[in-house]
Amino acid sequence: MKIYLKALSMHLKSELEYRVSFLLSFLSQIFIFFSYYFVILSLFTKFSHIRGFTLWEVLLCFSIIQFGFSFNEVFARGIDRFDRLIIKGDFDILLVRPKNILLQVLCSDSDFIKVSRVIQAVIVLILSLFHLKIEWNIFKIMTLLLMLLASCIIFFGIFLMAASYCFYTIQGLEVRNVFTDGGKYMAQYPIGIFQKGFVLFFTFIIPYAFVNYYPLLYLLGKKDSFLYGFSPLIVFLYLIPCISMFYVGIKRYTSVGS
Amino acid sequence: MKAYFTYFKLKFMSGLQYRSAAWAGIATQFFFGFVYVMVYIAFYESGEKQLPMNLHQVITYLWLNQAFFALVNQFHKDPELFQMVKDGTISYELVRPKNLYFMWYFKILGQRLSNVVMRFIPIIFVTSLLPYPYGMEGASNVYHFFLFLCSLMIGTLVVVALSVLYPIITLATMNEKGIVNVMLSIADILSGIVVPIPFFPLFLQKISKYLPFQYISDLPFRIYVGNVSFQFGIRGIFIQLFWFLILVFIGFSLMKRNIKRIVVQGG
């Protein structure tokens, strides 16, 4: 943990060396972020609800997903950009060091410009909680925190899985975008609005539904069972295959040389 | 002219080599297409009256968006051109006795066309076989179909003229992120790729009328589904031509100005 923090602060320092460029990119992120919300906002000027979910409920759902995704973009950038390590052959350097590999990959890169997205996600989250009349109790607060945590975990898992794939293909794959960007796009809506097959796939194969659908139902008071409230815990199980896939990948790894 | 055409052919042919990228692209397009279609179906279930397009029109529009995505999307950044600007390789280009603007224009045109040629047929074929309400439908009539083809072609010329602007701006800013990314995301929204223009809030519909972005893909697709009248389509095509000339003029003179100021640092 100490090493990781040290690496983070080094990346931050190096990014801040170019102060103007950092600031400009930080601002431009705000614009880009707005374009994500635009779809939802403009469609809700024409429609009043989507299968029973109102504007602020959808925004709540989306901000939780955005939070997890951008959180990983900042703090797990090394995994997101793993294909670079493999292509350039830099991964070999990590292998000879006497420290945990995954930790080293995490330390290898970070992107503090994306902090602006995390902040914006939090703002939207607070705004939508403010507009929604939720009857708060201790369990609901727990559910909300679990959702945020699960959102970070699931994208970490997906990034890791995509990274493990690089061991075989030696290149980043466009297909991974289906699961990261595509998944993010889809999960901005409560998953229940989609057709059955889709819902099943994103419940059991990639468990987005446990991040922002089943717990959301509990949070909004549409379902009363505690099972719904604590369902984000299932996402933690999802990490097991992801991490083991990564280590299987390392065993198969042959360097590209150079 | 022949030299420029060679650039076009070069990019077109080399683009055709990336077949696995094309398949990945098609898979991505299908996934996004399905998500969009399901979202709109769910929205239409709310039973609102007075919507600007009916459900089949929207779904056909969405699939057209996906099928021609490689041709009309805003986020087409040719890494080669940006790299050239940043590492100074552009000096090799400057010694060539041809106009740099048109060299770049034809390169981007070639890339976009080769990308779309490999992608649109499977998407259109499969989606027109899908059952109601998921599938895509035919054009509203023959006249609209021909108008759609014309308008899509001119729309392509417009979007390429826009895409050339970004590396040209980078010549002055030396950074392909900041301002260029802001422009790209504005263009992305206003082009109707995210949401069809008729679903915009009214004030934005008014603003985008006076900007080039909605004349790239929104106009041809709306002509295809019959959301606009034939006369409106004809008028739209003239506006497209107008924007094409304006954008080429802006790009051409901006390029001239930026090249005068260019400093290549040794190496």
Coordinates of C-alpha atoms in Angstrom, one line a residue:
Chain A
M1 CA 0.0 0.0 0.0
K2 CA 2.8 2.4 0.9
I3 CA 4.5 1.7 -2.4
Y4 CA 1.3 2.3 -4.3
L5 CA 0.8 5.7 -2.6
K6 CA 4.3 6.6 -3.3
A7 CA 3.9 5.8 -7.0
L8 CA 0.6 7.7 -7.1
S9 CA 2.2 10.8 -5.7
M10 CA 5.0 10.6 -8.2
H11 CA 2.6 10.4 -11.1
L12 CA 0.6 13.3 -9.7
K13 CA 3.8 15.4 -9.4
S14 CA 4.9 14.6 -13.0
E15 CA 1.5 15.5 -14.4
L16 CA 1.4 18.8 -12.5
E17 CA 4.7 19.8 -14.1
Y18 CA 2.7 20.8 -17.1
R19 CA 0.2 22.9 -15.2
V20 CA -1.6 24.7 -18.0
S21 CA -2.0 21.6 -20.1
F22 CA -3.3 19.7 -17.0
L23 CA -5.8 22.4 -16.2
L24 CA -7.1 22.6 -19.8
S25 CA -7.5 18.9 -20.1
F26 CA -9.3 18.9 -16.7
L27 CA -11.7 21.5 -18.0
S28 CA -12.3 19.7 -21.3
Q29 CA -13.2 16.6 -19.4
I30 CA -16.2 18.5 -17.9
F31 CA -17.5 19.1 -21.4
I32 CA -17.0 15.5 -22.4
F33 CA -18.7 14.3 -19.3
F34 CA -21.7 16.4 -20.1
S35 CA -22.2 14.7 -23.4
Y36 CA -22.8 11.4 -21.5
Y37 CA -25.7 13.0 -19.6
F38 CA -27.1 14.6 -22.6
V39 CA -28.8 11.5 -24.0
I40 CA -30.7 11.0 -20.8
L41 CA -31.5 14.6 -20.2
S42 CA -32.9 15.2 -23.7
L43 CA -34.9 12.0 -23.9
F44 CA -36.5 12.8 -20.6
T45 CA -37.8 16.1 -22.1
K46 CA -39.9 14.0 -24.4
F47 CA -40.7 11.0 -22.2
S48 CA -41.8 11.1 -18.6
H49 CA -40.4 7.7 -17.5
I50 CA -38.7 4.6 -18.8
R51 CA -40.4 1.4 -17.6
G52 CA -41.3 3.2 -14.4
F53 CA -38.0 4.8 -13.7
T54 CA -37.9 8.6 -13.6
L55 CA -35.1 10.9 -14.6
W56 CA -33.5 11.2 -11.3
E57 CA -33.6 7.5 -10.7
V58 CA -31.8 6.9 -14.0
L59 CA -29.3 9.6 -13.1
L60 CA -28.6 8.0 -9.8
C61 CA -28.0 4.7 -11.5
F62 CA -25.7 6.3 -14.0
S63 CA -23.6 8.3 -11.5
I64 CA -22.9 5.2 -9.5
I65 CA -21.6 3.4 -12.6
Q66 CA -19.6 6.5 -13.7
F67 CA -18.1 6.8 -10.3
G68 CA -16.7 3.2 -10.4
F69 CA -15.5 3.5 -14.0
S70 CA -13.7 6.8 -13.5
F71 CA -12.3 5.7 -10.2
N72 CA -10.6 2.9 -12.0
E73 CA -9.4 5.2 -14.8
V74 CA -7.6 7.2 -12.2
F75 CA -6.3 4.6 -9.8
A76 CA -6.0 1.4 -12.0
R77 CA -4.8 3.1 -15.1
G78 CA -1.9 0.6 -15.3
I79 CA -4.3 -2.2 -15.8
D80 CA -6.3 -0.2 -18.3
R81 CA -3.2 0.4 -20.4
F82 CA -1.7 -3.1 -19.8
D83 CA -1.3 -3.8 -23.5
R84 CA 1.4 -1.1 -23.7
L85 CA 3.5 -2.9 -21.1
I86 CA 3.3 -6.0 -23.1
I87 CA 3.9 -4.5 -26.5
K88 CA 6.9 -2.5 -25.4
G89 CA 8.3 -5.4 -23.4
D90 CA 8.4 -3.4 -20.2
F91 CA 6.5 -6.2 -18.5
D92 CA 9.7 -8.2 -18.2
I93 CA 11.1 -5.5 -15.9
L94 CA 8.2 -6.0 -13.5
L95 CA 8.8 -9.7 -13.5
V96 CA 12.3 -9.6 -12.2
R97 CA 11.4 -7.3 -9.3
P98 CA 10.7 -9.0 -6.0
K99 CA 7.3 -7.5 -5.4
N100 CA 3.7 -8.5 -6.2
I101 CA 3.1 -8.2 -10.0
L102 CA -0.4 -6.8 -9.8
L103 CA 0.7 -4.1 -7.4
Q104 CA 3.5 -3.1 -9.7
V105 CA 1.1 -2.9 -12.7
L106 CA -1.1 -0.7 -10.6
C107 CA 1.9 1.5 -9.8
S108 CA 3.0 1.8 -13.4
D109 CA 0.5 4.5 -14.5
S110 CA -2.3 6.7 -13.4
D111 CA -4.4 9.5 -14.9
F112 CA -5.3 12.3 -12.5
I113 CA -7.2 14.3 -15.2
K114 CA -10.0 11.8 -14.8
V115 CA -10.4 12.9 -11.2
S116 CA -12.7 15.5 -12.7
R117 CA -15.0 12.7 -13.8
V118 CA -15.1 11.2 -10.3
I119 CA -16.0 14.6 -8.9
Q120 CA -18.7 15.1 -11.4
A121 CA -20.1 11.7 -10.7
V122 CA -20.3 12.5 -7.1
I123 CA -22.1 15.8 -7.8
V124 CA -24.7 14.1 -9.9
L125 CA -25.1 11.4 -7.3
I126 CA -25.7 14.0 -4.6
L127 CA -28.1 16.0 -6.8
S128 CA -30.2 12.9 -7.6
L129 CA -30.3 11.8 -4.0
F130 CA -31.5 15.3 -3.1
H131 CA -34.3 15.1 -5.7
L132 CA -35.4 11.5 -4.8
K133 CA -37.5 11.1 -1.7
I134 CA -35.8 8.1 -0.2
E135 CA -36.8 7.1 3.3
W136 CA -33.3 6.7 4.8
N137 CA -32.4 4.1 7.3
I138 CA -29.1 2.4 8.2
F139 CA -29.6 -0.4 5.7
K140 CA -30.2 1.9 2.9
I141 CA -27.1 3.9 3.6
M142 CA -25.2 0.6 3.7
T143 CA -26.7 -0.4 0.3
L144 CA -25.7 2.9 -1.3
L145 CA -22.1 2.5 0.0
L146 CA -22.0 -1.1 -1.2
M147 CA -23.2 0.0 -4.6
L148 CA -20.4 2.5 -5.0
L149 CA -17.9 -0.1 -3.8
A150 CA -19.2 -2.8 -6.1
S151 CA -19.1 -0.4 -9.0
C152 CA -15.4 0.2 -8.4
I153 CA -14.8 -3.6 -8.0
I154 CA -16.7 -4.6 -11.2
F155 CA -14.7 -2.3 -13.5
F156 CA -11.5 -3.4 -11.8
G157 CA -12.4 -6.9 -12.6
I158 CA -13.3 -6.2 -16.2
F159 CA -10.1 -4.2 -16.8
L160 CA -8.2 -7.0 -15.3
M161 CA -9.9 -9.5 -17.5
A162 CA -9.2 -7.4 -20.6
A163 CA -5.5 -7.1 -19.5
S164 CA -5.2 -10.9 -19.1
Y165 CA -6.4 -11.3 -22.6
C166 CA -3.3 -9.2 -23.8
F167 CA -1.1 -12.1 -22.8
Y168 CA -2.5 -14.1 -25.7
T169 CA -3.1 -11.5 -28.3
I170 CA -0.1 -9.1 -27.6
Q171 CA -2.4 -6.2 -28.4
G172 CA -5.2 -4.2 -27.1
L173 CA -8.5 -5.4 -28.4
E174 CA -11.4 -3.3 -29.7
V175 CA -13.7 -6.0 -28.4
R176 CA -12.9 -5.1 -24.9
N177 CA -14.7 -1.8 -25.5
V178 CA -17.9 -3.7 -25.7
F179 CA -17.5 -4.7 -22.1
T180 CA -16.0 -1.5 -20.7
D181 CA -17.5 1.4 -22.7
G182 CA -20.5 -0.6 -23.9
G183 CA -21.1 -2.0 -20.4
K184 CA -20.9 1.5 -19.0
Y185 CA -23.2 2.8 -21.6
M186 CA -25.8 0.1 -20.9
A187 CA -25.5 0.2 -17.2
Q188 CA -26.4 3.9 -17.1
Y189 CA -30.0 2.6 -17.3
P190 CA -31.5 0.3 -14.7
I191 CA -30.8 -3.1 -16.3
G192 CA -34.4 -4.2 -15.8
I193 CA -35.5 -2.1 -18.8
F194 CA -33.8 -4.4 -21.2
Q195 CA -35.0 -7.7 -22.7
K196 CA -34.7 -10.9 -20.7
G197 CA -31.6 -12.5 -22.4
F198 CA -29.7 -9.3 -21.8
V199 CA -30.7 -9.1 -18.2
L200 CA -29.6 -12.7 -17.6
F201 CA -26.3 -12.2 -19.3
F202 CA -25.5 -9.1 -17.3
T203 CA -26.6 -10.8 -14.1
F204 CA -24.7 -14.0 -14.3
I205 CA -21.8 -13.6 -16.8
I206 CA -20.9 -10.0 -16.0
P207 CA -22.8 -9.0 -12.9
Y208 CA -23.7 -5.4 -13.7
A209 CA -27.2 -6.0 -12.4
F210 CA -25.9 -6.6 -8.9
V211 CA -24.2 -3.2 -9.0
N212 CA -27.0 -0.9 -10.0
Y213 CA -30.2 -2.8 -10.5
Y214 CA -31.2 -5.1 -7.7
P215 CA -29.8 -2.8 -5.0
L216 CA -31.4 0.1 -6.7
L217 CA -34.8 -1.5 -6.4
Y218 CA -34.2 -1.8 -2.7
L219 CA -32.9 1.7 -2.3
L220 CA -35.9 3.2 -4.1
G221 CA -38.3 1.2 -2.0
K222 CA -39.5 -0.9 -5.0
K223 CA -38.4 -4.1 -3.3
D224 CA -38.3 -4.7 0.5
S225 CA -36.2 -7.8 0.9
F226 CA -32.7 -7.3 2.4
L227 CA -31.4 -9.7 -0.1
Y228 CA -31.7 -7.0 -2.7
G229 CA -29.9 -4.5 -0.5
F230 CA -26.9 -6.7 0.1
S231 CA -26.7 -8.2 -3.4
P232 CA -23.7 -6.0 -4.4
L233 CA -21.6 -8.3 -2.3
I234 CA -21.9 -10.9 -5.0
V235 CA -19.7 -8.7 -7.2
F236 CA -16.8 -9.5 -4.9
L237 CA -17.0 -13.1 -5.9
Y238 CA -16.6 -12.0 -9.5
L239 CA -13.0 -10.8 -8.7
I240 CA -11.9 -14.4 -8.1
P241 CA -12.0 -15.6 -11.7
C242 CA -10.7 -12.2 -12.9
I243 CA -7.6 -12.4 -10.7
S244 CA -6.9 -16.0 -11.4
M245 CA -7.2 -15.4 -15.1
F246 CA -4.5 -12.8 -14.8
Y247 CA -2.2 -15.2 -13.0
V248 CA -2.8 -18.0 -15.5
G249 CA -1.9 -15.4 -18.2
I250 CA 1.4 -14.6 -16.5
K251 CA 2.3 -18.3 -16.5
R252 CA 1.7 -18.5 -20.3
Y253 CA 3.5 -15.2 -20.9
T254 CA 6.4 -15.2 -23.4
S255 CA 8.1 -11.9 -23.9
V256 CA 8.0 -10.1 -27.2
G257 CA 11.7 -9.4 -26.8
S258 CA 13.4 -6.1 -27.5
Chain B
M1 CA -5.5 15.6 -59.0
K2 CA -4.0 12.2 -59.8
A3 CA -1.5 12.5 -57.0
Y4 CA -4.2 13.2 -54.5
F5 CA -6.2 10.2 -55.8
T6 CA -3.2 8.0 -55.1
Y7 CA -3.2 9.1 -51.5
F8 CA -6.8 8.2 -51.3
K9 CA -6.2 4.8 -52.9
L10 CA -3.2 4.1 -50.6
K11 CA -5.2 4.7 -47.5
F12 CA -8.2 2.9 -48.9
M13 CA -6.3 -0.3 -49.7
S14 CA -4.3 -0.4 -46.6
G15 CA -7.4 0.2 -44.5
L16 CA -8.9 -2.9 -46.1
Q17 CA -6.1 -5.0 -44.6
Y18 CA -7.4 -4.6 -41.0
R19 CA -10.1 -7.3 -41.3
S20 CA -10.0 -8.4 -37.7
A21 CA -10.4 -4.8 -36.6
A22 CA -13.4 -4.6 -38.9
W23 CA -15.0 -7.7 -37.3
A24 CA -14.4 -6.3 -33.8
G25 CA -16.0 -3.0 -35.0
I26 CA -19.0 -4.8 -36.3
A27 CA -19.5 -6.6 -33.0
T28 CA -19.2 -3.3 -31.1
Q29 CA -21.7 -1.7 -33.5
F30 CA -24.2 -4.5 -33.0
F31 CA -23.9 -4.4 -29.2
F32 CA -24.4 -0.6 -29.1
G33 CA -27.2 -0.8 -31.7
F34 CA -29.1 -3.3 -29.6
V35 CA -28.7 -1.3 -26.4
Y36 CA -29.9 1.8 -28.1
V37 CA -32.9 0.0 -29.7
M38 CA -33.9 -1.5 -26.4
V39 CA -33.7 1.8 -24.6
Y40 CA -35.9 3.5 -27.2
I41 CA -38.4 0.6 -27.1
A42 CA -38.6 0.9 -23.3
F43 CA -39.1 4.7 -23.6
Y44 CA -41.8 4.3 -26.2
E45 CA -43.7 2.0 -23.8
S46 CA -44.4 5.0 -21.6
G47 CA -47.1 5.7 -24.2
E48 CA -46.4 9.4 -24.7
K49 CA -48.4 11.1 -27.5
Q50 CA -46.9 13.7 -29.9
L51 CA -43.4 12.3 -30.4
P52 CA -41.3 13.7 -33.2
M53 CA -40.7 10.3 -34.8
N54 CA -42.5 6.9 -34.6
L55 CA -40.8 3.8 -33.3
H56 CA -39.9 2.2 -36.6
Q57 CA -38.4 5.4 -37.8
V58 CA -36.3 5.7 -34.7
I59 CA -35.1 2.2 -34.9
T60 CA -34.2 2.3 -38.6
Y61 CA -32.4 5.6 -37.9
L62 CA -30.4 4.0 -35.0
W63 CA -29.3 1.0 -37.2
L64 CA -28.3 3.4 -40.0
N65 CA -26.2 5.2 -37.4
Q66 CA -24.5 2.0 -36.5
A67 CA -24.0 0.8 -40.0
F68 CA -22.4 4.0 -41.2
F69 CA -20.7 4.8 -37.9
A70 CA -17.2 4.5 -39.4
L71 CA -18.1 6.9 -42.1
V72 CA -19.9 9.7 -40.2
N73 CA -18.7 9.6 -36.5
Q74 CA -16.9 12.6 -35.2
F75 CA -14.2 10.9 -33.2
H76 CA -12.1 9.9 -36.2
K77 CA -8.6 11.0 -35.3
D78 CA -5.9 9.7 -37.6
P79 CA -3.0 9.1 -35.2
E80 CA -0.6 9.3 -38.1
L81 CA -1.4 12.9 -38.9
F82 CA -1.3 14.0 -35.2
Q83 CA 2.0 12.2 -34.8
M84 CA 3.4 14.0 -37.8
V85 CA 2.5 17.3 -36.3
K86 CA 3.9 16.5 -32.9
D87 CA 7.2 14.9 -33.8
G88 CA 8.1 17.1 -36.8
T89 CA 7.8 14.5 -39.5
I90 CA 5.5 17.1 -41.1
S91 CA 8.6 18.7 -42.6
Y92 CA 8.9 15.8 -45.0
E93 CA 5.4 16.5 -46.1
L94 CA 6.1 20.2 -46.6
V95 CA 8.8 19.6 -49.1
R96 CA 6.4 17.8 -51.4
P97 CA 5.2 20.0 -54.2
K98 CA 1.5 19.3 -53.4
N99 CA -1.0 21.1 -51.3
L100 CA -0.9 19.6 -47.8
Y101 CA -4.6 20.4 -47.1
F102 CA -5.8 18.2 -50.0
M103 CA -3.3 15.5 -49.2
W104 CA -4.7 15.2 -45.8
Y105 CA -8.3 15.5 -47.0
F106 CA -7.9 12.6 -49.4
K107 CA -6.1 10.5 -46.8
I108 CA -8.9 10.8 -44.3
L109 CA -11.5 10.3 -47.0
G110 CA -9.8 7.0 -48.0
Q111 CA -9.6 5.8 -44.4
R112 CA -13.2 6.5 -43.7
L113 CA -14.5 4.9 -46.9
S114 CA -12.4 1.7 -46.4
N115 CA -13.6 1.4 -42.8
V116 CA -17.2 1.7 -43.8
V117 CA -17.0 -0.6 -46.8
M118 CA -16.1 -3.5 -44.6
R119 CA -18.7 -2.8 -42.0
F120 CA -22.0 -1.6 -43.3
I121 CA -23.1 -4.5 -45.4
P122 CA -23.2 -7.2 -42.6
I123 CA -24.9 -4.7 -40.3
I124 CA -27.6 -3.7 -42.8
F125 CA -28.1 -7.3 -43.9
V126 CA -28.5 -8.8 -40.4
T127 CA -30.6 -6.0 -39.0
S128 CA -33.1 -6.0 -41.9
L129 CA -33.8 -9.7 -41.1
L130 CA -34.5 -9.0 -37.4
P131 CA -38.1 -9.4 -36.4
Y132 CA -40.4 -6.5 -35.5
P133 CA -39.7 -4.1 -33.7
Y134 CA -36.0 -4.7 -33.5
G135 CA -35.2 -4.7 -37.2
M136 CA -34.4 -2.1 -39.7
E137 CA -36.9 -1.2 -42.4
G138 CA -36.6 -0.1 -46.0
A139 CA -36.6 3.4 -47.2
S140 CA -39.9 5.2 -47.2
N141 CA -40.0 5.4 -51.0
V142 CA -37.7 5.3 -54.0
Y143 CA -37.3 9.0 -54.3
H144 CA -36.3 9.3 -50.7
F145 CA -33.9 6.5 -51.2
F146 CA -32.0 8.3 -54.0
L147 CA -32.1 11.5 -52.1
F148 CA -30.6 9.7 -49.1
L149 CA -27.7 8.4 -51.2
C150 CA -26.9 11.8 -52.5
S151 CA -27.2 13.4 -49.1
L152 CA -25.0 10.7 -47.5
M153 CA -22.3 11.3 -50.1
I154 CA -22.2 15.0 -49.5
G155 CA -22.5 14.4 -45.8
T156 CA -19.3 12.4 -46.0
L157 CA -17.5 15.2 -47.7
V158 CA -18.6 17.5 -45.0
V159 CA -17.5 15.3 -42.1
V160 CA -14.1 14.8 -43.8
A161 CA -13.7 18.5 -44.1
L162 CA -14.4 18.7 -40.3
S163 CA -12.0 15.9 -39.5
V164 CA -9.1 17.6 -41.3
L165 CA -9.6 20.7 -39.2
Y166 CA -8.4 19.0 -36.0
P167 CA -4.8 18.2 -37.0
I168 CA -4.7 21.7 -38.6
I169 CA -5.7 23.2 -35.2
T170 CA -3.1 21.0 -33.6
L171 CA -0.5 22.7 -35.8
A172 CA -1.1 25.8 -33.7
T173 CA -1.8 24.3 -30.3
M174 CA 0.6 21.4 -30.4
N175 CA -1.8 19.5 -28.2
E176 CA -4.4 17.2 -29.7
K177 CA -6.3 16.9 -26.5
G178 CA -7.6 20.1 -24.8
I179 CA -9.5 22.2 -27.3
V180 CA -9.8 19.5 -29.9
N181 CA -11.6 17.2 -27.5
V182 CA -14.0 19.9 -26.5
M183 CA -14.8 20.5 -30.2
L184 CA -15.2 16.8 -30.8
S185 CA -17.7 16.3 -28.0
I186 CA -19.8 19.2 -29.0
A187 CA -19.8 18.0 -32.6
D188 CA -20.6 14.5 -31.4
I189 CA -23.7 15.7 -29.6
L190 CA -25.0 18.1 -32.3
S191 CA -24.4 15.6 -35.1
G192 CA -27.3 13.5 -33.8
I193 CA -25.3 10.3 -33.4
V194 CA -26.1 10.3 -29.7
V195 CA -29.7 11.3 -29.9
P196 CA -31.6 12.0 -33.2
I197 CA -32.0 15.8 -33.6
P198 CA -35.9 15.8 -33.4
F199 CA -35.5 14.6 -29.7
F200 CA -33.4 17.6 -28.8
P201 CA -34.7 20.3 -26.5
L202 CA -36.1 23.0 -28.7
F203 CA -33.5 25.7 -28.1
L204 CA -30.7 23.2 -29.1
Q205 CA -32.6 22.3 -32.3
K206 CA -32.6 25.9 -33.2
I207 CA -28.9 26.3 -32.5
S208 CA -27.9 23.2 -34.4
K209 CA -29.8 24.4 -37.4
Y210 CA -27.1 27.0 -37.9
L211 CA -24.2 24.6 -37.5
P212 CA -22.8 22.1 -39.9
F213 CA -23.1 19.0 -37.6
Q214 CA -26.6 17.9 -38.2
Y215 CA -26.1 18.0 -42.0
I216 CA -23.6 15.1 -41.8
S217 CA -25.6 12.0 -40.9
D218 CA -28.8 13.2 -39.3
L219 CA -30.2 14.7 -42.6
P220 CA -29.6 11.7 -44.8
F221 CA -31.0 9.3 -42.2
R222 CA -34.1 11.3 -41.7
I223 CA -34.6 11.4 -45.4
Y224 CA -34.3 7.7 -45.5
V225 CA -36.9 7.0 -42.8
G226 CA -39.2 9.6 -44.3
N227 CA -39.2 11.9 -41.3
V228 CA -38.7 14.9 -43.6
S229 CA -40.4 15.8 -46.8
F230 CA -38.8 15.6 -50.2
Q231 CA -38.6 19.4 -50.6
F232 CA -37.0 19.7 -47.2
G233 CA -34.4 17.1 -48.2
I234 CA -33.6 19.0 -51.4
R235 CA -33.1 22.2 -49.4
G236 CA -31.0 20.3 -46.9
I237 CA -28.7 19.1 -49.7
F238 CA -28.0 22.7 -50.7
I239 CA -27.2 23.6 -47.1
Q240 CA -24.8 20.6 -47.0
L241 CA -23.0 21.8 -50.1
F242 CA -22.8 25.3 -48.6
W243 CA -21.2 23.9 -45.4
F244 CA -18.8 21.7 -47.5
L245 CA -17.5 24.8 -49.3
I246 CA -17.3 26.9 -46.2
L247 CA -15.4 24.2 -44.2
V248 CA -12.9 23.5 -47.0
F249 CA -12.3 27.2 -47.3
I250 CA -11.7 27.5 -43.5
G251 CA -9.5 24.5 -43.4
F252 CA -7.5 25.6 -46.4
S253 CA -6.8 29.1 -45.2
L254 CA -6.1 28.0 -41.6
M255 CA -3.6 25.5 -42.9
K256 CA -1.9 28.2 -45.0
R257 CA -1.7 30.5 -42.0
N258 CA -0.5 27.8 -39.5
I259 CA 2.2 26.5 -41.9
K260 CA 3.7 30.0 -42.2
R261 CA 4.2 30.0 -38.5
I262 CA 5.4 26.5 -38.1
V263 CA 8.8 25.9 -36.4
V264 CA 10.4 22.5 -36.8
Q265 CA 13.0 22.0 -34.1
G266 CA 16.0 20.3 -35.6
G267 CA 16.4 16.5 -35.3

